[in-house]
Short mmCIF file of C-alpha atoms in Angstrom, two decimals:
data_model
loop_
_atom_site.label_atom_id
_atom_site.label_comp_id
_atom_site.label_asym_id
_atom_site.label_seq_id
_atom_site.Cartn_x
_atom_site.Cartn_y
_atom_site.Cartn_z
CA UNK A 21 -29.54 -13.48 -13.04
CA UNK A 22 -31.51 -16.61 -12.67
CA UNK A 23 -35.03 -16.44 -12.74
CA UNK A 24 -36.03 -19.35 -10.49
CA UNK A 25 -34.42 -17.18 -7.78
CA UNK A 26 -36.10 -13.83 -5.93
CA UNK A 27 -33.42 -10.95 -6.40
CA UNK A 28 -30.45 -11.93 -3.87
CA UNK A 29 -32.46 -15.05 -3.05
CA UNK A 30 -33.92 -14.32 0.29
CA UNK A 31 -37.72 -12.93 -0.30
CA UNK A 32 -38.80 -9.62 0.67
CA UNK A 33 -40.26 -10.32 3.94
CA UNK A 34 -37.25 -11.66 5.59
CA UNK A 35 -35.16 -8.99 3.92
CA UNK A 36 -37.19 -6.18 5.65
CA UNK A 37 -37.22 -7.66 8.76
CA UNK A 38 -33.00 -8.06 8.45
CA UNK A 39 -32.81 -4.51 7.35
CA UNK A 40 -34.85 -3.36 10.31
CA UNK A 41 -32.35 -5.10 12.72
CA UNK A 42 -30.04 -3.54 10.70
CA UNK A 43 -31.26 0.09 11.25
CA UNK A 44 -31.74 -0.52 15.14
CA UNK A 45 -28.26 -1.90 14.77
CA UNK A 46 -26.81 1.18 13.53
CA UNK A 47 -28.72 3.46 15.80
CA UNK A 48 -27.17 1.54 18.92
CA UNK A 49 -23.47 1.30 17.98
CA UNK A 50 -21.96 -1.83 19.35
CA UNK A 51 -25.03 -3.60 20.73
CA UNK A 52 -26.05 -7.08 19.20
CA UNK A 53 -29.78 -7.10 17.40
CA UNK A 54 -31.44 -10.70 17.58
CA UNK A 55 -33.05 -11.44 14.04
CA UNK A 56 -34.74 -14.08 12.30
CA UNK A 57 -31.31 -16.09 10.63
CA UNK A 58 -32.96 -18.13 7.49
CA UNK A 59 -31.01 -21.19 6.03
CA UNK A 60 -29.32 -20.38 3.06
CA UNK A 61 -27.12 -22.70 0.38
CA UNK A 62 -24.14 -22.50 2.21
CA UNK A 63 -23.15 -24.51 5.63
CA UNK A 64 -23.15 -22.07 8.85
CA UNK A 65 -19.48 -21.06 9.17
CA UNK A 66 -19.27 -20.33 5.64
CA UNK A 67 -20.30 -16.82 6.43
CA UNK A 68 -24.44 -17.32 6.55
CA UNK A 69 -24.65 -14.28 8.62
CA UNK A 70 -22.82 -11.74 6.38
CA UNK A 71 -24.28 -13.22 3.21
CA UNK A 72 -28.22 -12.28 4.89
CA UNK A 73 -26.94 -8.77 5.23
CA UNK A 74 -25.81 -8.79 2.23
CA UNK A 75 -28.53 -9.86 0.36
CA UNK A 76 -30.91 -7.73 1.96
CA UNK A 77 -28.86 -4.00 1.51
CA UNK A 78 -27.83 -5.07 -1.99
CA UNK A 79 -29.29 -3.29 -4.88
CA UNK A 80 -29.56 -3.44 -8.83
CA UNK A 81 -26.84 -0.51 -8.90
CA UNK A 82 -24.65 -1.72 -6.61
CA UNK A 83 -20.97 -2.95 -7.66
CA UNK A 84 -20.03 -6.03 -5.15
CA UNK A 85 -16.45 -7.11 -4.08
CA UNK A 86 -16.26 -10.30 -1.71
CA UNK A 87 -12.80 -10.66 0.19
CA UNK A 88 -11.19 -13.75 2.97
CA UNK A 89 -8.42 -13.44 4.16
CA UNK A 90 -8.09 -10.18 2.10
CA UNK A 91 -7.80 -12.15 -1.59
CA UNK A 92 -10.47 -12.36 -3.88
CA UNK A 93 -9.59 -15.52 -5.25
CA UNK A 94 -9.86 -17.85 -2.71
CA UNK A 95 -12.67 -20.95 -2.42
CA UNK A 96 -15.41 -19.12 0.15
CA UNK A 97 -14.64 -15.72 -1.64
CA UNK A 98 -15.27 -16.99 -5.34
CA UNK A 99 -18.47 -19.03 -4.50
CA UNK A 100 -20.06 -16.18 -2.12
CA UNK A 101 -19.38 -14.12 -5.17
CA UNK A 102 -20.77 -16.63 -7.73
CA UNK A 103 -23.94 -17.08 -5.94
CA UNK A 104 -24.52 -13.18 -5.73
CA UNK A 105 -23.76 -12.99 -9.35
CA UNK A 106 -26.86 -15.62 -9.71
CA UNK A 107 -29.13 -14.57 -7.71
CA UNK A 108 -28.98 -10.77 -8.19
CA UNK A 109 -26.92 -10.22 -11.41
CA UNK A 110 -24.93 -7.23 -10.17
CA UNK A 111 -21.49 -6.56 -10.85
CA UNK A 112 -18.89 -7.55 -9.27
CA UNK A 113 -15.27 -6.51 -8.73
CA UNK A 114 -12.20 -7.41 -7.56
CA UNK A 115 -10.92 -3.23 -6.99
CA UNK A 116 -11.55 -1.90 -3.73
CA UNK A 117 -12.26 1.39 -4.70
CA UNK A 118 -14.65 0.35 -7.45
CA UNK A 119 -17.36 -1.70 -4.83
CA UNK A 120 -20.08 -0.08 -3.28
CA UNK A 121 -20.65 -3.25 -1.40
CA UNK A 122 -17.39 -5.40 0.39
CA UNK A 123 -18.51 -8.80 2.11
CA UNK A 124 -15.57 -9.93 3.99
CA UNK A 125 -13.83 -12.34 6.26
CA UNK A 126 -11.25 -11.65 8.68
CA UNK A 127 -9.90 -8.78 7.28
CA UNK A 128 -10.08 -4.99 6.25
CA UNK A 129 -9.47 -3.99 3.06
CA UNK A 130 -5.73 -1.96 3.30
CA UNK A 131 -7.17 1.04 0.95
CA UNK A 132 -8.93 3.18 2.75
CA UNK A 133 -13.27 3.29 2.63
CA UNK A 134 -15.19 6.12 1.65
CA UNK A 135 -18.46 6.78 2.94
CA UNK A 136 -20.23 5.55 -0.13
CA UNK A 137 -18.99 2.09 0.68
CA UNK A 138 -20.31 -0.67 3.38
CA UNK A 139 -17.93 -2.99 4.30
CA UNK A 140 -20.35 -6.67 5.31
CA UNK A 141 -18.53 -8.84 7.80
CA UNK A 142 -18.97 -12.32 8.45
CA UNK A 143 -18.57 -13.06 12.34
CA UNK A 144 -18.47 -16.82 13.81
CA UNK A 145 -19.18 -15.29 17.39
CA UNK A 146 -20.55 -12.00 17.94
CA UNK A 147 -20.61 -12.07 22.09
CA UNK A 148 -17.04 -10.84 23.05
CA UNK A 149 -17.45 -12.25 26.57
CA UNK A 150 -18.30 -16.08 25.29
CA UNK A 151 -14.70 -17.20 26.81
CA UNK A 152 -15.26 -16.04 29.94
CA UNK A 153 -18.94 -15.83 30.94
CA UNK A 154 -20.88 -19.03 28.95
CA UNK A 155 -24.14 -17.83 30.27
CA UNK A 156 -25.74 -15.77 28.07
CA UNK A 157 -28.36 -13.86 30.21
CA UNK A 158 -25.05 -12.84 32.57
CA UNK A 159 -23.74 -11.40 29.54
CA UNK A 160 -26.87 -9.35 28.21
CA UNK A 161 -26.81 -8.49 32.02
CA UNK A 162 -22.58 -7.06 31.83
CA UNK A 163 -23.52 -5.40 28.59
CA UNK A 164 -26.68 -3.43 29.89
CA UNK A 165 -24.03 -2.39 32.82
CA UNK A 166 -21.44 -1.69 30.72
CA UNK A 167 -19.73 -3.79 33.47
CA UNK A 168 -16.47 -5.00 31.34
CA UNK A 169 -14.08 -5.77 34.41
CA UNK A 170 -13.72 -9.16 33.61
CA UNK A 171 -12.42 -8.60 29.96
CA UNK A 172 -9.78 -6.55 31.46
CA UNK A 173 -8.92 -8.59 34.26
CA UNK A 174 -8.78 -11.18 31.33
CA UNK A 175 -6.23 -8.63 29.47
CA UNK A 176 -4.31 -7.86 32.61
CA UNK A 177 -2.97 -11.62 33.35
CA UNK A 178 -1.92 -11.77 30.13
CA UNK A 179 0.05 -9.19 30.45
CA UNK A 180 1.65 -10.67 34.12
CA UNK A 181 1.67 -13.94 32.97
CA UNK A 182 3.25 -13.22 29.43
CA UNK A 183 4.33 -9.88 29.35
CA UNK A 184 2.03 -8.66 26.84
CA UNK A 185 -1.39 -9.27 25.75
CA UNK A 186 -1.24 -12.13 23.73
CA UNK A 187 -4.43 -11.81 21.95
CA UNK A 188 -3.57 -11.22 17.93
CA UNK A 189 -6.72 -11.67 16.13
CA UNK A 190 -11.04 -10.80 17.52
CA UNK A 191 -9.46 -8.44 20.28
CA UNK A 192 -11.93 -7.01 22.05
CA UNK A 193 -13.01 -3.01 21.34
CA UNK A 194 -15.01 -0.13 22.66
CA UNK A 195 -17.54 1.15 20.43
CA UNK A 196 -18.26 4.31 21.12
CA UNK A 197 -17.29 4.18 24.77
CA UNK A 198 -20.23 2.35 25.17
CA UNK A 199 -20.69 -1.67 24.17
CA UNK A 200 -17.98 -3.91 23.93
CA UNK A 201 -17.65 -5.50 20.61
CA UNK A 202 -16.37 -8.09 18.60
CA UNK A 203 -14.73 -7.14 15.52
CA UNK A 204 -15.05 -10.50 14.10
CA UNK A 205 -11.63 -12.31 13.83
CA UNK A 206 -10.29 -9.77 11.87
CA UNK A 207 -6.10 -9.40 13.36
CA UNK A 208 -5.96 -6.66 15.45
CA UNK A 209 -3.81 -4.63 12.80
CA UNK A 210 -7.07 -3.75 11.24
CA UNK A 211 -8.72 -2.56 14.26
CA UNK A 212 -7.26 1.08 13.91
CA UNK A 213 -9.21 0.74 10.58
CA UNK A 214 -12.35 0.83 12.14
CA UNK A 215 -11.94 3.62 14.18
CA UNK A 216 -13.79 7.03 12.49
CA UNK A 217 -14.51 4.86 9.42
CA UNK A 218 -16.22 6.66 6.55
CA UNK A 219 -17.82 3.41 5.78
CA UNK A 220 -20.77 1.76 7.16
CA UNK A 221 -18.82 -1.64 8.81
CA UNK A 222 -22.37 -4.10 9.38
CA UNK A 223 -21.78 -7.16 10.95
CA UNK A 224 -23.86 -10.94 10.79
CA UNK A 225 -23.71 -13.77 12.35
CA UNK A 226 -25.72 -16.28 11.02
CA UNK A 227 -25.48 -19.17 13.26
CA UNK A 228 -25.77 -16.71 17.04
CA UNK A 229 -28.42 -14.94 14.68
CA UNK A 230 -27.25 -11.85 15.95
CA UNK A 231 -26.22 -8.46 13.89
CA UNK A 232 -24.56 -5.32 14.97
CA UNK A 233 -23.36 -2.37 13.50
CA UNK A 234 -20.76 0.79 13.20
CA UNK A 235 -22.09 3.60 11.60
CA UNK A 236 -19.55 5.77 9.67
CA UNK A 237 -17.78 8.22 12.02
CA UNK A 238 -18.02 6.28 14.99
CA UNK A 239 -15.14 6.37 18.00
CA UNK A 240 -13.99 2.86 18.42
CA UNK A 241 -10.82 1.85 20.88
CA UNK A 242 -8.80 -1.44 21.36
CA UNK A 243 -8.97 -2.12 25.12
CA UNK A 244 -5.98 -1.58 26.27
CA UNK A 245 -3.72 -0.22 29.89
CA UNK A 246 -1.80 3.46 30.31
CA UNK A 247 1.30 1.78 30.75
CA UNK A 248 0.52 -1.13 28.05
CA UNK A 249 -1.00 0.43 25.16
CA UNK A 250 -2.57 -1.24 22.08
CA UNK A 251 -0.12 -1.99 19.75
CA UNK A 252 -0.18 -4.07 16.33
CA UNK A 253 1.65 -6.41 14.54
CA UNK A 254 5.01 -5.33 12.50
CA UNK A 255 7.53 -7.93 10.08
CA UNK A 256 10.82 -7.65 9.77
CA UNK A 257 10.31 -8.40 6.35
CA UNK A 258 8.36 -6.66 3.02
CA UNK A 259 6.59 -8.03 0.92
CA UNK A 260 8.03 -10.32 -1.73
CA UNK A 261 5.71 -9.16 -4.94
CA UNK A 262 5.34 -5.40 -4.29
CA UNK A 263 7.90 -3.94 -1.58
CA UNK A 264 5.24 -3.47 0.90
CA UNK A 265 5.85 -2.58 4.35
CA UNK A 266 3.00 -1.10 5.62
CA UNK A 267 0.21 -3.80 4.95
CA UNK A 268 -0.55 -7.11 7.07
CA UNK A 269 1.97 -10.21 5.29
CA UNK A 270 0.98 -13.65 5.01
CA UNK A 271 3.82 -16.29 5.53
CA UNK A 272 3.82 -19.10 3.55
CA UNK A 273 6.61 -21.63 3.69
CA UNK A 274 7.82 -22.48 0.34
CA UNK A 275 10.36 -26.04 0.28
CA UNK A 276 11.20 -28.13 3.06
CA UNK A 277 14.36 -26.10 4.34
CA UNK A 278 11.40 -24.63 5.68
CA UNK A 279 12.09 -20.72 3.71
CA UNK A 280 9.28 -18.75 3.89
CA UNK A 281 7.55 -16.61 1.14
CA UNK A 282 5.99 -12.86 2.79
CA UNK A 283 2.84 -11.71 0.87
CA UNK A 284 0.41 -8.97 0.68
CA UNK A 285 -2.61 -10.69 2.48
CA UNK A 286 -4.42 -7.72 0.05
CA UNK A 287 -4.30 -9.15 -2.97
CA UNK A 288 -6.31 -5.85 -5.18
CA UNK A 289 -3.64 -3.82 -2.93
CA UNK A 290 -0.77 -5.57 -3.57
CA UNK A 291 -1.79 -5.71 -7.54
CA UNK A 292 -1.77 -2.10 -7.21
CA UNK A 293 1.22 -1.31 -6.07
CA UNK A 294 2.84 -3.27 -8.68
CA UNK A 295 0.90 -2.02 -12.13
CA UNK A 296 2.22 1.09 -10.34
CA UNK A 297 5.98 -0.24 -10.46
CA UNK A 298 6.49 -1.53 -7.12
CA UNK A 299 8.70 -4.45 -6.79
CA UNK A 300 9.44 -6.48 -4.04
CA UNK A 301 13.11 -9.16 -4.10
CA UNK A 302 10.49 -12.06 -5.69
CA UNK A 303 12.27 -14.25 -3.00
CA UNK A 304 11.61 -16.43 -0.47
CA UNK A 305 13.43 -15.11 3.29
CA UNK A 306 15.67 -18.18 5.12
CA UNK A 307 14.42 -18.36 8.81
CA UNK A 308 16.61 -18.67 11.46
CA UNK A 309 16.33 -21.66 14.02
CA UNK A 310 14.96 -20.15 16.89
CA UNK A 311 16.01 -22.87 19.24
CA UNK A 312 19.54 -23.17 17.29
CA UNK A 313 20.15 -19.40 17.71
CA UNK A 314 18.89 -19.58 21.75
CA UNK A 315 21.91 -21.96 22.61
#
């Protein structure tokens, strides 16, 4: 740890009054706490909001994974990490199951949580209704109501105009049948996750300096219709380095024939599965030409 630096840089003040949003947070499931957002050595959008919480939960004991996009290795992961490493000199990890700590952005980690774990989001825009009512004392106003008509009138042309809801990523939940939440722009094949979570799921937002919370155990449902239920995302394809088929693929295209390459977007999961002898074909899939095959 460097010494020029309080433990997890923020002082103690500030980190008392964060964990005492935090607390009112968790003791109103869903609803967004206001709190005193501090600059910190990163630009907002780099995940300000989830490093605060963060750094004021975080303890000498603790073991700390940092996740985006669900790898550990890319840029915003390694230097959140790095700077945590600094300015607290905890350990870190790249194992799911070994953290006691997960900061993450836009996604849930594909092993499940236990309830010695709390998983640290990083959300751009905590107010669900942002899109469709700007004014922000309307919205306090719909949340205090639990007046939510307008998200599912929003959901509903979707569904007349397009056929289906054509939200894939920050769709909108129930927390507890109570406030409507965010859930960060996590894609909505993780929101089952979150639903009777051991873990403590905290989120920040640095830049709305807002924070809310799902304690462990909590009910939370994907807005949805009786006759058009929530559904998630599937692939026609596995994954190309373990066999996968149950976790959330990344596509990447691979030459200019345009071939794409399916991936774990997990990277500690998809390691696993392959010390443990999974295989996937280690090949890239040939796409078919949508507008080709359409004539």
């Amino acid at each position: 740890m460097d010494q020029p630096y309080n433990f997890a840089f923020l002082d103690e003040r500030t980190k008392k009054m964060i964990r005492r949003a935090m607390l009112k947070a968790v003791a109103i499931p869903g609803y967004q706490v206001p709190f005193g957002s501090r600059e910190m050595p990163f630009a907002y959008g780099w995940g300000t909001g989830g490093i605060q919480v963060t750094a004021s939960l975080i303890g000498r004991g603790d073991v700390l994974k940092v996740i985006d996009q669900g790898a550990d290795d890319t840029t915003n992961a390694v230097n959140i990490r790095r700077f945590f490493e600094r300015t607290t000199g905890v350990a870190t990890t790249e194992r799911t199951a070994e953290a006691t700590v997960i900061q993450t952005r836009h996604r849930i980690p594909e092993t499940p949580l236990t309830d010695r774990q709390v998983l640290v989001y990083q959300v751009p825009m905590p107010e669900p209704l942002f899109r469709l009512e700007p004014r922000r004392a309307e919205a306090i106003r719909m949340h205090a109501l639990a007046e939510y008509g307008l998200m599912n009138v929003k959901l509903y042309e979707d569904i007349a105009q397009l056929g289906a809801i054509s939200r894939t990523y920050d769709y909108p939940v129930l927390v507890n049948e109570r406030y409507l939440t965010s859930p960060s722009p996590i894609p909505k094949f993780d929101n089952p996750k979150m639903h009777m979570n051991p873990a403590l799921q905290l989120f920040g937002a640095g830049r709305e300096k807002r924070i809310y919370a799902i304690p462990p155990y909590t009910r939370v449902r994907s807005l949805d219709f009786e006759d058009h239920p929530f559904t998630v995302q599937r692939w026609e394809h596995a994954c190309a380095l373990c066999g996968s088929r149950a976790s959330f693929l990344d596509e990447m295209i691979v030459d200019d024939a345009g071939r794409r390459l399916f991936v774990c977007s997990d990277s500690d999961f998809c390691g696993e599965r392959r010390d443990q002898g999974h295989a996937g074909t280690q090949q890239a899939v040939e796409m078919r030409n949508v507008l080709e095959a359409s004539e």
